[in-house]
Coordinates of C-alpha atoms in Angstrom, one line a residue:
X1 CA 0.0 0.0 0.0
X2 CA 1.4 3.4 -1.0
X3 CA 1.1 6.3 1.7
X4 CA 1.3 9.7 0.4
X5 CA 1.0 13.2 2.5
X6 CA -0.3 15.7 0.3
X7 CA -0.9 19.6 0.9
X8 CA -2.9 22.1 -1.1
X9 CA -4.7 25.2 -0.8
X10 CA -8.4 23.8 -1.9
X11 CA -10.3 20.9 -0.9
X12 CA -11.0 20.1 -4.6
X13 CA -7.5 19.3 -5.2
X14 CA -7.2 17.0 -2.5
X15 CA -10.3 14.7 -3.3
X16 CA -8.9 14.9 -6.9
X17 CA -5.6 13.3 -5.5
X18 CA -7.5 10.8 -3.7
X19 CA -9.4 9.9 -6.6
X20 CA -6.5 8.7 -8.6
X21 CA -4.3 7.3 -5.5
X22 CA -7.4 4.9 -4.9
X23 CA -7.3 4.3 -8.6
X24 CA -3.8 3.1 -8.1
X25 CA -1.6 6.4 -9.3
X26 CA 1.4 7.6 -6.9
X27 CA 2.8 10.2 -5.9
X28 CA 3.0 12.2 -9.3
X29 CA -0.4 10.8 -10.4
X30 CA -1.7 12.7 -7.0
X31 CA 0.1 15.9 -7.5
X32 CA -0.9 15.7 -11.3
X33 CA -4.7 15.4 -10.3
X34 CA -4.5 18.4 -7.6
X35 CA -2.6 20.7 -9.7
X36 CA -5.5 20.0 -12.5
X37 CA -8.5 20.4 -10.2
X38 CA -6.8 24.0 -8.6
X39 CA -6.9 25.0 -12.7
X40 CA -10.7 24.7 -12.2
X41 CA -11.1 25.9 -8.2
X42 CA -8.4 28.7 -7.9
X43 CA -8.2 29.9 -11.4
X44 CA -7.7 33.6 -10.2
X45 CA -4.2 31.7 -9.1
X46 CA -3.5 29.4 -11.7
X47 CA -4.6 27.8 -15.2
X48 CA -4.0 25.9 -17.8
X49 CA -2.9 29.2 -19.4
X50 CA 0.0 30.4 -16.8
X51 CA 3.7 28.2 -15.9
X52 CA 4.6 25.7 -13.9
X53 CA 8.2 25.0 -11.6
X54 CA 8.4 21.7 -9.5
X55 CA 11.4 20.1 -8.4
X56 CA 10.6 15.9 -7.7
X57 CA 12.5 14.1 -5.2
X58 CA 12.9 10.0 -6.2
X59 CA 13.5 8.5 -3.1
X60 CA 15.1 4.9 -4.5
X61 CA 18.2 7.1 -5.7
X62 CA 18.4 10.4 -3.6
X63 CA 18.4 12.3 -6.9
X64 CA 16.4 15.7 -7.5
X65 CA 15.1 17.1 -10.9
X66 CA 13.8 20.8 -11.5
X67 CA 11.5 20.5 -14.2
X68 CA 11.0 24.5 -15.0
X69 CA 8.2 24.9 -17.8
X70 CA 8.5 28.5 -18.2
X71 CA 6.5 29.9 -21.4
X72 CA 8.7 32.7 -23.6
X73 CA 7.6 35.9 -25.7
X74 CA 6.8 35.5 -29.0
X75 CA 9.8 35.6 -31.7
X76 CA 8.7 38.7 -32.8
X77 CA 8.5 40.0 -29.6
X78 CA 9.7 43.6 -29.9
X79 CA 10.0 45.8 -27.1
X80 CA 10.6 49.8 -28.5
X81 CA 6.5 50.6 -29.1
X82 CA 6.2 49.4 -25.6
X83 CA 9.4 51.3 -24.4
X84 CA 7.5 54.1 -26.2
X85 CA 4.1 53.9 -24.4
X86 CA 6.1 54.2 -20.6
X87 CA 9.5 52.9 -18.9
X88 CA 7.9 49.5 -17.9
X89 CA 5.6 46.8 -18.9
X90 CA 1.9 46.7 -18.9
X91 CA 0.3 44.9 -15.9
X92 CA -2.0 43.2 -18.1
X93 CA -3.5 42.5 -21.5
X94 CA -2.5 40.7 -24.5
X95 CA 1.1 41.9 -24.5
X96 CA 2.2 40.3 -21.1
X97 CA 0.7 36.8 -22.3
X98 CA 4.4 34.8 -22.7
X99 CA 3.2 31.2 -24.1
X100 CA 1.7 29.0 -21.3
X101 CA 3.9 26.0 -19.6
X102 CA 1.7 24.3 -17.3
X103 CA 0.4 21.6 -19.6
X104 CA 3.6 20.6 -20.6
X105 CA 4.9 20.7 -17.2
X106 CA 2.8 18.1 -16.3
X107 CA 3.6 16.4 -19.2
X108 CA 7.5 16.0 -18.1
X109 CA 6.4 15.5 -14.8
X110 CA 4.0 12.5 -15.4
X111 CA 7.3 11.3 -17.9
X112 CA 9.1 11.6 -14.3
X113 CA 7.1 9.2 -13.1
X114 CA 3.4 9.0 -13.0
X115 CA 2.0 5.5 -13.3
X116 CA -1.5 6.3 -14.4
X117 CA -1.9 7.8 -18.2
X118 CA -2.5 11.7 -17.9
X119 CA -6.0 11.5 -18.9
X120 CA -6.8 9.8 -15.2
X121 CA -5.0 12.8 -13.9
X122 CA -6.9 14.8 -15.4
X123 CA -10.3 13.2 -15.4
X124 CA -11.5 14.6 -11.6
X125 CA -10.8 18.3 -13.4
X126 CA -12.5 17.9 -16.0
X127 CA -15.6 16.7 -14.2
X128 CA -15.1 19.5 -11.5
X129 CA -15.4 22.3 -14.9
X130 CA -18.6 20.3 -16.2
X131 CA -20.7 19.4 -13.1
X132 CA -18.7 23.1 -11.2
X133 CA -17.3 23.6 -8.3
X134 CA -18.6 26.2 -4.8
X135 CA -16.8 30.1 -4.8
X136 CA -14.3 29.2 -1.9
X137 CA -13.5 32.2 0.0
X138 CA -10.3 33.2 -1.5
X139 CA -11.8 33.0 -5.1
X140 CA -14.6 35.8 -3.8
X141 CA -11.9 37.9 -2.3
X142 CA -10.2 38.1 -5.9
X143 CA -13.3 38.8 -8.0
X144 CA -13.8 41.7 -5.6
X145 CA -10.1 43.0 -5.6
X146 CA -9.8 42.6 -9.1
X147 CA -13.6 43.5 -10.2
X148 CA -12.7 46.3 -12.7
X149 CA -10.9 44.0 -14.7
X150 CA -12.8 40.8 -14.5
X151 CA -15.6 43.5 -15.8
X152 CA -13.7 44.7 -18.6
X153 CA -13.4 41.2 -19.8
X154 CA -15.8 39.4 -21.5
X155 CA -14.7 35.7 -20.9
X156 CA -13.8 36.9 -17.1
X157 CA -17.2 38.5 -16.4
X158 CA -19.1 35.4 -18.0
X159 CA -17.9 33.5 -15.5
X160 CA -17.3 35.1 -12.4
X161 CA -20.3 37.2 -12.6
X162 CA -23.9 36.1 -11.7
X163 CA -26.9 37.3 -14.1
X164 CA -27.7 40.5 -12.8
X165 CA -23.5 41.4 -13.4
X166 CA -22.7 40.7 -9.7
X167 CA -19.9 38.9 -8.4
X168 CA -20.2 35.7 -7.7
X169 CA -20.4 35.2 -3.8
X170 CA -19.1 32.6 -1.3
X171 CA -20.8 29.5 -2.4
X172 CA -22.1 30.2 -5.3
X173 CA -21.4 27.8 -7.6
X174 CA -18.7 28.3 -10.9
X175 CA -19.4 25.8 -14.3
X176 CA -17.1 26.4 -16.3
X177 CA -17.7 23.9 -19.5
X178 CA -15.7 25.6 -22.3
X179 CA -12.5 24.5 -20.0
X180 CA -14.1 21.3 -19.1
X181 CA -13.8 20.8 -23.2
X182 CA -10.8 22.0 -23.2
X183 CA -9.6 19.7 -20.7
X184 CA -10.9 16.5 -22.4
X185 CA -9.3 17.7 -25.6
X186 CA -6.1 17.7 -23.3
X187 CA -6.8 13.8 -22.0
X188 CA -6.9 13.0 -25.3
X189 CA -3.3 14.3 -26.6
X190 CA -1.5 17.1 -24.0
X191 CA 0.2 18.2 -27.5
X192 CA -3.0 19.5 -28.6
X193 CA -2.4 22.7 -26.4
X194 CA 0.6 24.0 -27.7
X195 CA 0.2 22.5 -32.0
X196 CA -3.4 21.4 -32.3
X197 CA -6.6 22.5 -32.4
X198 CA -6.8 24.2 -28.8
X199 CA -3.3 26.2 -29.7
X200 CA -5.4 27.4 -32.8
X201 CA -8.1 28.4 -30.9
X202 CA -5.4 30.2 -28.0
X203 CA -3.6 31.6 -31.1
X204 CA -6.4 33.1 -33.0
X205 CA -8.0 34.5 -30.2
X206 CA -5.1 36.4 -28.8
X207 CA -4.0 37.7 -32.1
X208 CA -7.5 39.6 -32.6
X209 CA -6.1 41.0 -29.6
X210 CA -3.0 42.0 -30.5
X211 CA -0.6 39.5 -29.3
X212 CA 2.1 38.5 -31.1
X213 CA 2.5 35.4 -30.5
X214 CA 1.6 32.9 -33.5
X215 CA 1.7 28.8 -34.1
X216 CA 5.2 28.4 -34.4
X217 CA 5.5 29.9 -30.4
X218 CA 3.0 27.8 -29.3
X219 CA 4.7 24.6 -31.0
X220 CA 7.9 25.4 -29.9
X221 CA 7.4 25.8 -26.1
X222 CA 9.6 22.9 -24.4
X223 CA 9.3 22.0 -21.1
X224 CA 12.9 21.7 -19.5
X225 CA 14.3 19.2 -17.0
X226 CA 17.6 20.1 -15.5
X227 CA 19.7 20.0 -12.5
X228 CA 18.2 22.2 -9.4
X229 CA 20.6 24.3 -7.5
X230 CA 21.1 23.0 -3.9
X231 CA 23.5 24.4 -1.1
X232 CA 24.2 22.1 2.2
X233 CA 24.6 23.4 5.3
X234 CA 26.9 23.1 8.8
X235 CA 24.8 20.7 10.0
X236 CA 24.1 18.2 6.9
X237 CA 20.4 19.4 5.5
X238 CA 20.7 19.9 2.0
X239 CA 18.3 22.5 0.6
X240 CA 17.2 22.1 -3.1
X241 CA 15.6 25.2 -5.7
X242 CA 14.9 26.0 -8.9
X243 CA 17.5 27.6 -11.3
X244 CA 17.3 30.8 -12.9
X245 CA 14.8 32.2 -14.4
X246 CA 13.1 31.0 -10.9
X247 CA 14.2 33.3 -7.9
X248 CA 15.2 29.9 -6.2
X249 CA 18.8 31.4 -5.9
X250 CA 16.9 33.8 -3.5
X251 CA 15.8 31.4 -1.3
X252 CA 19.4 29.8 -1.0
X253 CA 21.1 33.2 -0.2
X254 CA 18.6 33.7 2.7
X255 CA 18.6 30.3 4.2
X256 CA 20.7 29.9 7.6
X257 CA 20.8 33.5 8.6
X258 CA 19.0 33.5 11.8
X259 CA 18.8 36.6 13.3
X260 CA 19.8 38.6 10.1
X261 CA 17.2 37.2 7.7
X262 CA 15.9 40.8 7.2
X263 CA 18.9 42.1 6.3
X264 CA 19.9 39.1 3.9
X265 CA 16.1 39.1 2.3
X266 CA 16.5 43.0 1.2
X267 CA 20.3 42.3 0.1
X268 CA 18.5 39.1 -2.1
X269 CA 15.9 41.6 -2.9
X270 CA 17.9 43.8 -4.3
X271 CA 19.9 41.5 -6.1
X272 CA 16.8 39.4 -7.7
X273 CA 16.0 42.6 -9.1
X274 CA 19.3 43.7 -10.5
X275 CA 20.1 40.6 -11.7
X276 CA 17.8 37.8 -12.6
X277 CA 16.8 36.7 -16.4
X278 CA 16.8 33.7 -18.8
X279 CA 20.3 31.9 -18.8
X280 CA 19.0 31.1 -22.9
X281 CA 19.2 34.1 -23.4
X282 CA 22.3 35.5 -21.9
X283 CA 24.8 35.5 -18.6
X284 CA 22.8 35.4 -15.3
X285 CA 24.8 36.2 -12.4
X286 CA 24.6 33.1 -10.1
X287 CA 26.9 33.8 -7.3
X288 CA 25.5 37.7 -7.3
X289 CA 21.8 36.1 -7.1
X290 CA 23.3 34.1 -4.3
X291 CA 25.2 36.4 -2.3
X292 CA 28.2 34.5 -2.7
X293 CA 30.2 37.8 -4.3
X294 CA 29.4 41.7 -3.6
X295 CA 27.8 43.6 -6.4
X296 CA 27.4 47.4 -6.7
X297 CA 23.3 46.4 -6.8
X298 CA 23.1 50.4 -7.1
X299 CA 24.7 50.8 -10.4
X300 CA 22.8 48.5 -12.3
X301 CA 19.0 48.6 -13.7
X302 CA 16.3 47.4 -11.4
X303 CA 13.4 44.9 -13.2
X304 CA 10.2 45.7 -12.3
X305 CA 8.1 44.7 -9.6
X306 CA 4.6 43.1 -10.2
X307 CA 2.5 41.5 -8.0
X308 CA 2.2 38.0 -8.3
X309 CA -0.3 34.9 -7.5
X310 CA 0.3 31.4 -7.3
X311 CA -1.2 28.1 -5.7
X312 CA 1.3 25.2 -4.3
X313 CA 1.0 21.7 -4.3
X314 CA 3.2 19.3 -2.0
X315 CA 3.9 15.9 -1.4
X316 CA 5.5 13.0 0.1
X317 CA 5.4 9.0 0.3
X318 CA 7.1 6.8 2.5
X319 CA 10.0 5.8 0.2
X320 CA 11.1 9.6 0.2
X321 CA 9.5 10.2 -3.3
X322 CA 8.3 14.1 -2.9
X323 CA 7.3 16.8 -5.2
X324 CA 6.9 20.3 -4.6
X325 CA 5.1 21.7 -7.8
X326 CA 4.1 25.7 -7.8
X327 CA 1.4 26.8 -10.6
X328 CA 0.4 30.3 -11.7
X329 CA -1.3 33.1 -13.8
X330 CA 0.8 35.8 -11.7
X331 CA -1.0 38.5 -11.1
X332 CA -5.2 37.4 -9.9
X333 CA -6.7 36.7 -12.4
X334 CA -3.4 37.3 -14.7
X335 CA -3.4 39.5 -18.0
X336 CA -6.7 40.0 -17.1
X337 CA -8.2 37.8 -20.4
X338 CA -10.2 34.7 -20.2
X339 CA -10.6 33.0 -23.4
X340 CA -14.1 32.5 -24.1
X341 CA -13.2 29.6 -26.5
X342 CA -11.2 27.2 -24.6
X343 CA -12.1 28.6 -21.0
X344 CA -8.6 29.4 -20.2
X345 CA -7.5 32.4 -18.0
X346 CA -4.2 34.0 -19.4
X347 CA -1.3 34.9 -17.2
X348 CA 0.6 38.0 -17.3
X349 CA 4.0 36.5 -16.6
X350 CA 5.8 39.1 -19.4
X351 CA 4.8 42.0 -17.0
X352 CA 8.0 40.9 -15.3
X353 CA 10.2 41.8 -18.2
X354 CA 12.5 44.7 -18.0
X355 CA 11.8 47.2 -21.0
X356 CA 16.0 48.3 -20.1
X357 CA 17.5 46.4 -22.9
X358 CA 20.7 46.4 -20.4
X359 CA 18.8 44.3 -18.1
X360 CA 19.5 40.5 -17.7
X361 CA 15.8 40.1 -17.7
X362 CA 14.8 42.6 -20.7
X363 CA 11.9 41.5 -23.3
X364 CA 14.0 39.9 -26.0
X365 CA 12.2 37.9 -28.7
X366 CA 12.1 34.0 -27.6
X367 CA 13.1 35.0 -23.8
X368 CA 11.4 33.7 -20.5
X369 CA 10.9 36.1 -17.7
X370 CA 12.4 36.6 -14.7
X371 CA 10.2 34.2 -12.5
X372 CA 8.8 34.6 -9.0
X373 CA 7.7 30.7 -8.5
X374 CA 10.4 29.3 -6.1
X375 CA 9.6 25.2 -4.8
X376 CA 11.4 24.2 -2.5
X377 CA 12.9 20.4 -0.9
X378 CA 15.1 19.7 1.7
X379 CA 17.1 16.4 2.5
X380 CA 18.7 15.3 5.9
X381 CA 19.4 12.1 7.7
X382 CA 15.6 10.1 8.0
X383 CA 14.2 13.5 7.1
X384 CA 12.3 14.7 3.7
X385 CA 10.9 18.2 3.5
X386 CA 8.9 19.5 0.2
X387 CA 7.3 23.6 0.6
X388 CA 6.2 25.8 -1.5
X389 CA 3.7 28.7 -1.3
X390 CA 2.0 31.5 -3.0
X391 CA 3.3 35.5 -1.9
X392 CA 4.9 36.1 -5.7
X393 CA 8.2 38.1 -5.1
X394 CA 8.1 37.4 -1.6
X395 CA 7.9 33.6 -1.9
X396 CA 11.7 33.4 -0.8
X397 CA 11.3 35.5 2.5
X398 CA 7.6 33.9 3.3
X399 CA 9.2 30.3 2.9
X400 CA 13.0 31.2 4.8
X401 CA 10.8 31.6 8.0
X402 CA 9.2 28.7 8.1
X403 CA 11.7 26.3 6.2
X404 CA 14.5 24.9 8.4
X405 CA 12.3 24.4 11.2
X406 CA 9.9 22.4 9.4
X407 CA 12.6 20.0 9.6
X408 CA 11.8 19.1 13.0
X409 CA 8.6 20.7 14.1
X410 CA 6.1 19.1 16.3
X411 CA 3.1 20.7 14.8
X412 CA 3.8 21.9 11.0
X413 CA 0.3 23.6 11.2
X414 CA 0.9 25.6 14.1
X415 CA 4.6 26.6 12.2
X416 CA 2.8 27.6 8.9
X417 CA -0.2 30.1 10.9
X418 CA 3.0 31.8 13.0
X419 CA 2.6 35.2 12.3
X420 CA 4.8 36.4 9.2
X421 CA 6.9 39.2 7.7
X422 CA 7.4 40.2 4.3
X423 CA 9.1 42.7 2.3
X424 CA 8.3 44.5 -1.1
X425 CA 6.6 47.7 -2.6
X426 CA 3.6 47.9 -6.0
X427 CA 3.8 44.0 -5.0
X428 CA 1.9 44.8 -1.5
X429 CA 0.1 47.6 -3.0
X430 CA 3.0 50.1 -1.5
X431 CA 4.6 53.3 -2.9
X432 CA 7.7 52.4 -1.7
X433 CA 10.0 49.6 -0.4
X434 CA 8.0 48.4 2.4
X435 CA 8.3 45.8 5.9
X436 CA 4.8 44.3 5.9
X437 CA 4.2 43.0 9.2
X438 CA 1.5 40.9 10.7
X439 CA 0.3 40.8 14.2
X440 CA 2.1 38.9 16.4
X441 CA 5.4 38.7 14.4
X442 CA 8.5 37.0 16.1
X443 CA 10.9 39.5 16.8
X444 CA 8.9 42.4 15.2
X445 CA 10.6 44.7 17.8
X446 CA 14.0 43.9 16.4
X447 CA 13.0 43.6 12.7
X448 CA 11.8 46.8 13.2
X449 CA 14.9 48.6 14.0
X450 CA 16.7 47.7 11.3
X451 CA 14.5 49.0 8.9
X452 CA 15.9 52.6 8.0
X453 CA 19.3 51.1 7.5
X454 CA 17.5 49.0 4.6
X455 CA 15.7 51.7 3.1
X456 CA 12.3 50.2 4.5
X457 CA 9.2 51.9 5.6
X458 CA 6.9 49.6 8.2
X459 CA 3.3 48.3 8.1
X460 CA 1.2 46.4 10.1
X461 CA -1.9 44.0 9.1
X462 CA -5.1 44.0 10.8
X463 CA -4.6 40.0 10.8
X464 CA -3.4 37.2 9.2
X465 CA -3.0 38.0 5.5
X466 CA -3.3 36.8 1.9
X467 CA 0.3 39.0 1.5
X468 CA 1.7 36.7 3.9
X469 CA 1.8 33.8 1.9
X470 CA -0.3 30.6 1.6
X471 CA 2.7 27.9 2.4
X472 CA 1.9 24.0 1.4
X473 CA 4.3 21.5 3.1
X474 CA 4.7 17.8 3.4
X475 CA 7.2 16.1 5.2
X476 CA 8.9 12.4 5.5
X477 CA 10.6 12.1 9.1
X478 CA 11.7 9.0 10.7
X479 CA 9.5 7.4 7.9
X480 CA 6.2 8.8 8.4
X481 CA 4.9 10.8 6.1
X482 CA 2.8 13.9 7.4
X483 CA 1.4 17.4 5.5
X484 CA 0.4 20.7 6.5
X485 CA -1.6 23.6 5.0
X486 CA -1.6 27.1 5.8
X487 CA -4.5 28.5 7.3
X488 CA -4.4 31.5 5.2
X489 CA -5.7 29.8 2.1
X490 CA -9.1 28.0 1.8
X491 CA -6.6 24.1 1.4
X492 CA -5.9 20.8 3.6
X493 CA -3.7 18.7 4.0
X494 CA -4.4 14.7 3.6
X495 CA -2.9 11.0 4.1
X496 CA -3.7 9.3 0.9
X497 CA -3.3 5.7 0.8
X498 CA -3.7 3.6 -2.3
X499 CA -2.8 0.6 -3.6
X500 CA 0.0 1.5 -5.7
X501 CA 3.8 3.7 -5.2
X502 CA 5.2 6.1 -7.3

């Protein structure tokens, strides 16, 4: 019997995993099934139409893959009438629409190991988008925030308004059944998204926007398996991330600084900013993403800063196979364009291009974007940790407060609803570089004096809060599996067990 400890931030997901567990998949096949069914629940967070990062543990050899499916601009991607219209990228519309990775991240990652054919995966989702699924609370909270734009859109405002034009409330319940087509198209052949007759549809329909994407960027997108970066510490943990473009480097430079997290978050900050883009496309500066060599930060052209959404999904079994796998449409809601013929809600991942054409992360043709989605795993004698969380830029501070001791904690849900910190400025909705703090914050008293010296005004939150981070964790330790999800999201966590392993 296979045991697997799963985390998400919906309900939906996690009876979708337990669907294909008891139908004998694994650990993939589970993840697989709860990153489709969030596609359908959460899709102010994450779609079919946004990009996927996961790093996968497999436990029989101790080896770890990044699997980064990262979508690029269009070949004929050109960045002077933008340059022309201001000094940084549009939050939204058709020009911040990079091509999608997600469905060919889960291809690679059901290649990785899945033992169930994707269509099983799948099938939960699809039913969820036919038969639909209740407004959680976070998905209300969203269609409020982001109403003027879910108005201004005609394939938003079908579906996440009611028939008087009001937004859906808490409850209520959301068909979707263009996506639910969509989706079975997808059971059928995943290719069909990026060279058959759903890329058509996506093509055709973002053209008469304006995009510039076209067929040949669609059939191009490849979704790439490589090496993570991983750092080991003084006392044997090794800590695994996702290479550039993923801020995973930020994560790593911030990791084991104790008392002087702050400081080491704005240095990474600041760095991430200066420094991060698409190795394909030119030099990223590892060591200076790291903190492993001083740069003059000041002297060099800062990205910009979007905000950023995301969902997590993670998961371990009792043979160490784990899986952290992050999913998103950026911004809620992302461009701000659902399609009305395949259902799918765009992301705005290009709004995190730098229109400085000296920047490592400038809109090039062909380039990815400098990428906010940062998994995480960590290894250590009779001990498997897999996190992730939604917070866009601020993953990397949310999950360096919670990571290293979720090696050890007692209670990992009591760990993830500690009161938080996090940095950043148009991200939280600030005018300038700001140290968002919730009630209750370890050490707030300390972090606090620190700030001028870092250039950072302070803020408090009425309560716990969506900025915060939603952190998803599962854990193998002293080979019991166990998972944990943070009660700032509408998720669970579960112990699946099924008939089958990885």
């Amino acid at each position: 019997m296979a045991t697997i400890a799963i985390a998400a931030p919906h309900p939906a997901a996690i009876e979708a995993a337990r669907q294909v567990t008891a139908a004998g998949g694994g650990l993939i096949d589970a993840a697989l099934a709860a990153a489709a069914a969030l596609t359908v629940a959460y899709p102010h967070q994450c779609s079919i139409g946004g990009d996927l990062v996961a790093l996968v543990r497999d436990g029989a050899h101790g080896t770890v893959r990044a699997v980064l499916s990262a979508g690029a601009a269009a070949a004929a991607a050109d960045p002077a009438p933008l340059r022309a219209a201001g000094d940084r990228m549009p939050a939204g519309g058709p020009h911040t629409v990079t091509v999608p990775g997600v469905v060919a991240g889960w291809a690679e990652l059901a290649r990785l190991g899945a033992r169930l054919p994707l269509a099983r995966s799948l099938a939960p989702a699809i039913a969820l988008a036919d038969g639909g699924v209740p407004v959680s609370e976070g998905l209300a909270r969203a269609i409020h925030h982001r109403l003027d734009v879910v108005r201004a859109d005609p394939g938003l405002s079908a579906l996440m308004l009611d028939k008087a034009g009001e937004p859906l409330s808490v409850g209520a319940t959301l068909v979707q059944p263009a996506l639910a087509a969509t989706l079975a198209e997808l059971a059928d052949d995943w290719r069909h998204f990026y060279t058959g007759p759903t890329a058509r549809r996506l093509v055709a329909g973002l053209r008469e926007r304006g995009s510039l994407l076209d067929a040949a960027d669609f059939a191009g997108h490849r979704a790439e398996n490589t090496v993570p970066l991983s750092t080991t510490t003084g006392n044997g943990v090794t800590w695994w991330a996702a290479p550039p473009p993923s801020q995973g480097a930020s994560l790593l430079a911030v990791l084991g600084r104790g008392s002087d997290r702050l400081t080491a978050a704005r240095q990474a900050e600041l760095s991430r900013d200066a420094l991060l883009g698409d190795p394909r496309s030119g030099a990223v500066d590892l060591d200076g993403l790291l903190l492993r060599a001083a740069r003059d930060i000041a002297a060099l052209p800062s990205g910009p800063r979007p905000a950023g959404d995301t969902v997590a999904i993670t998961a371990v079994d009792e043979e160490g196979n784990a899986i952290a796998l992050i999913q998103s449409v950026f911004q809620s809601f992302g461009s701000g364009i659902a399609d009305p013929a395949t259902g799918v809600v765009l992301h705005n991942r290009g709004s995190a291009f730098s229109l400085d054409p000296a920047h490592p992360g400038a809109l090039r043709p062909g380039a990815r974007p400098p990428h906010t989605l940062c998994p995480a795993l960590a290894t250590a004698p009779g001990r498997v940790v897999a996190l992730g969380c939604q917070g866009g830029r601020a993953q990397a501070w949310i999950l360096s407060q919670v990571a290293e001791e979720l090696l050890d904690a007692p209670d990992p849900k009591a760990l993830l609803a500690r009161p938080r910190w996090v940095i950043g400025s148009r991200d939280l909705n600030r005018p300038r570089p700001t140290l968002l703090l919730e009630p209750g914050t370890p050490d707030a008293e300390h972090l606090t004096t620190v700030t001028d010296r870092l250039g950072l005004d302070v803020a408090h939150t009425a309560g716990p809060h969506d900025e915060a981070g939603h952190v998803q964790t599962a854990r193998l330790r002293a080979g019991e599996p166990d998972a944990a999800s943070d009660p700032r999201a509408d998720g669970t966590a579960a112990i699946l067990v099924g008939p089958a392993c990885r």
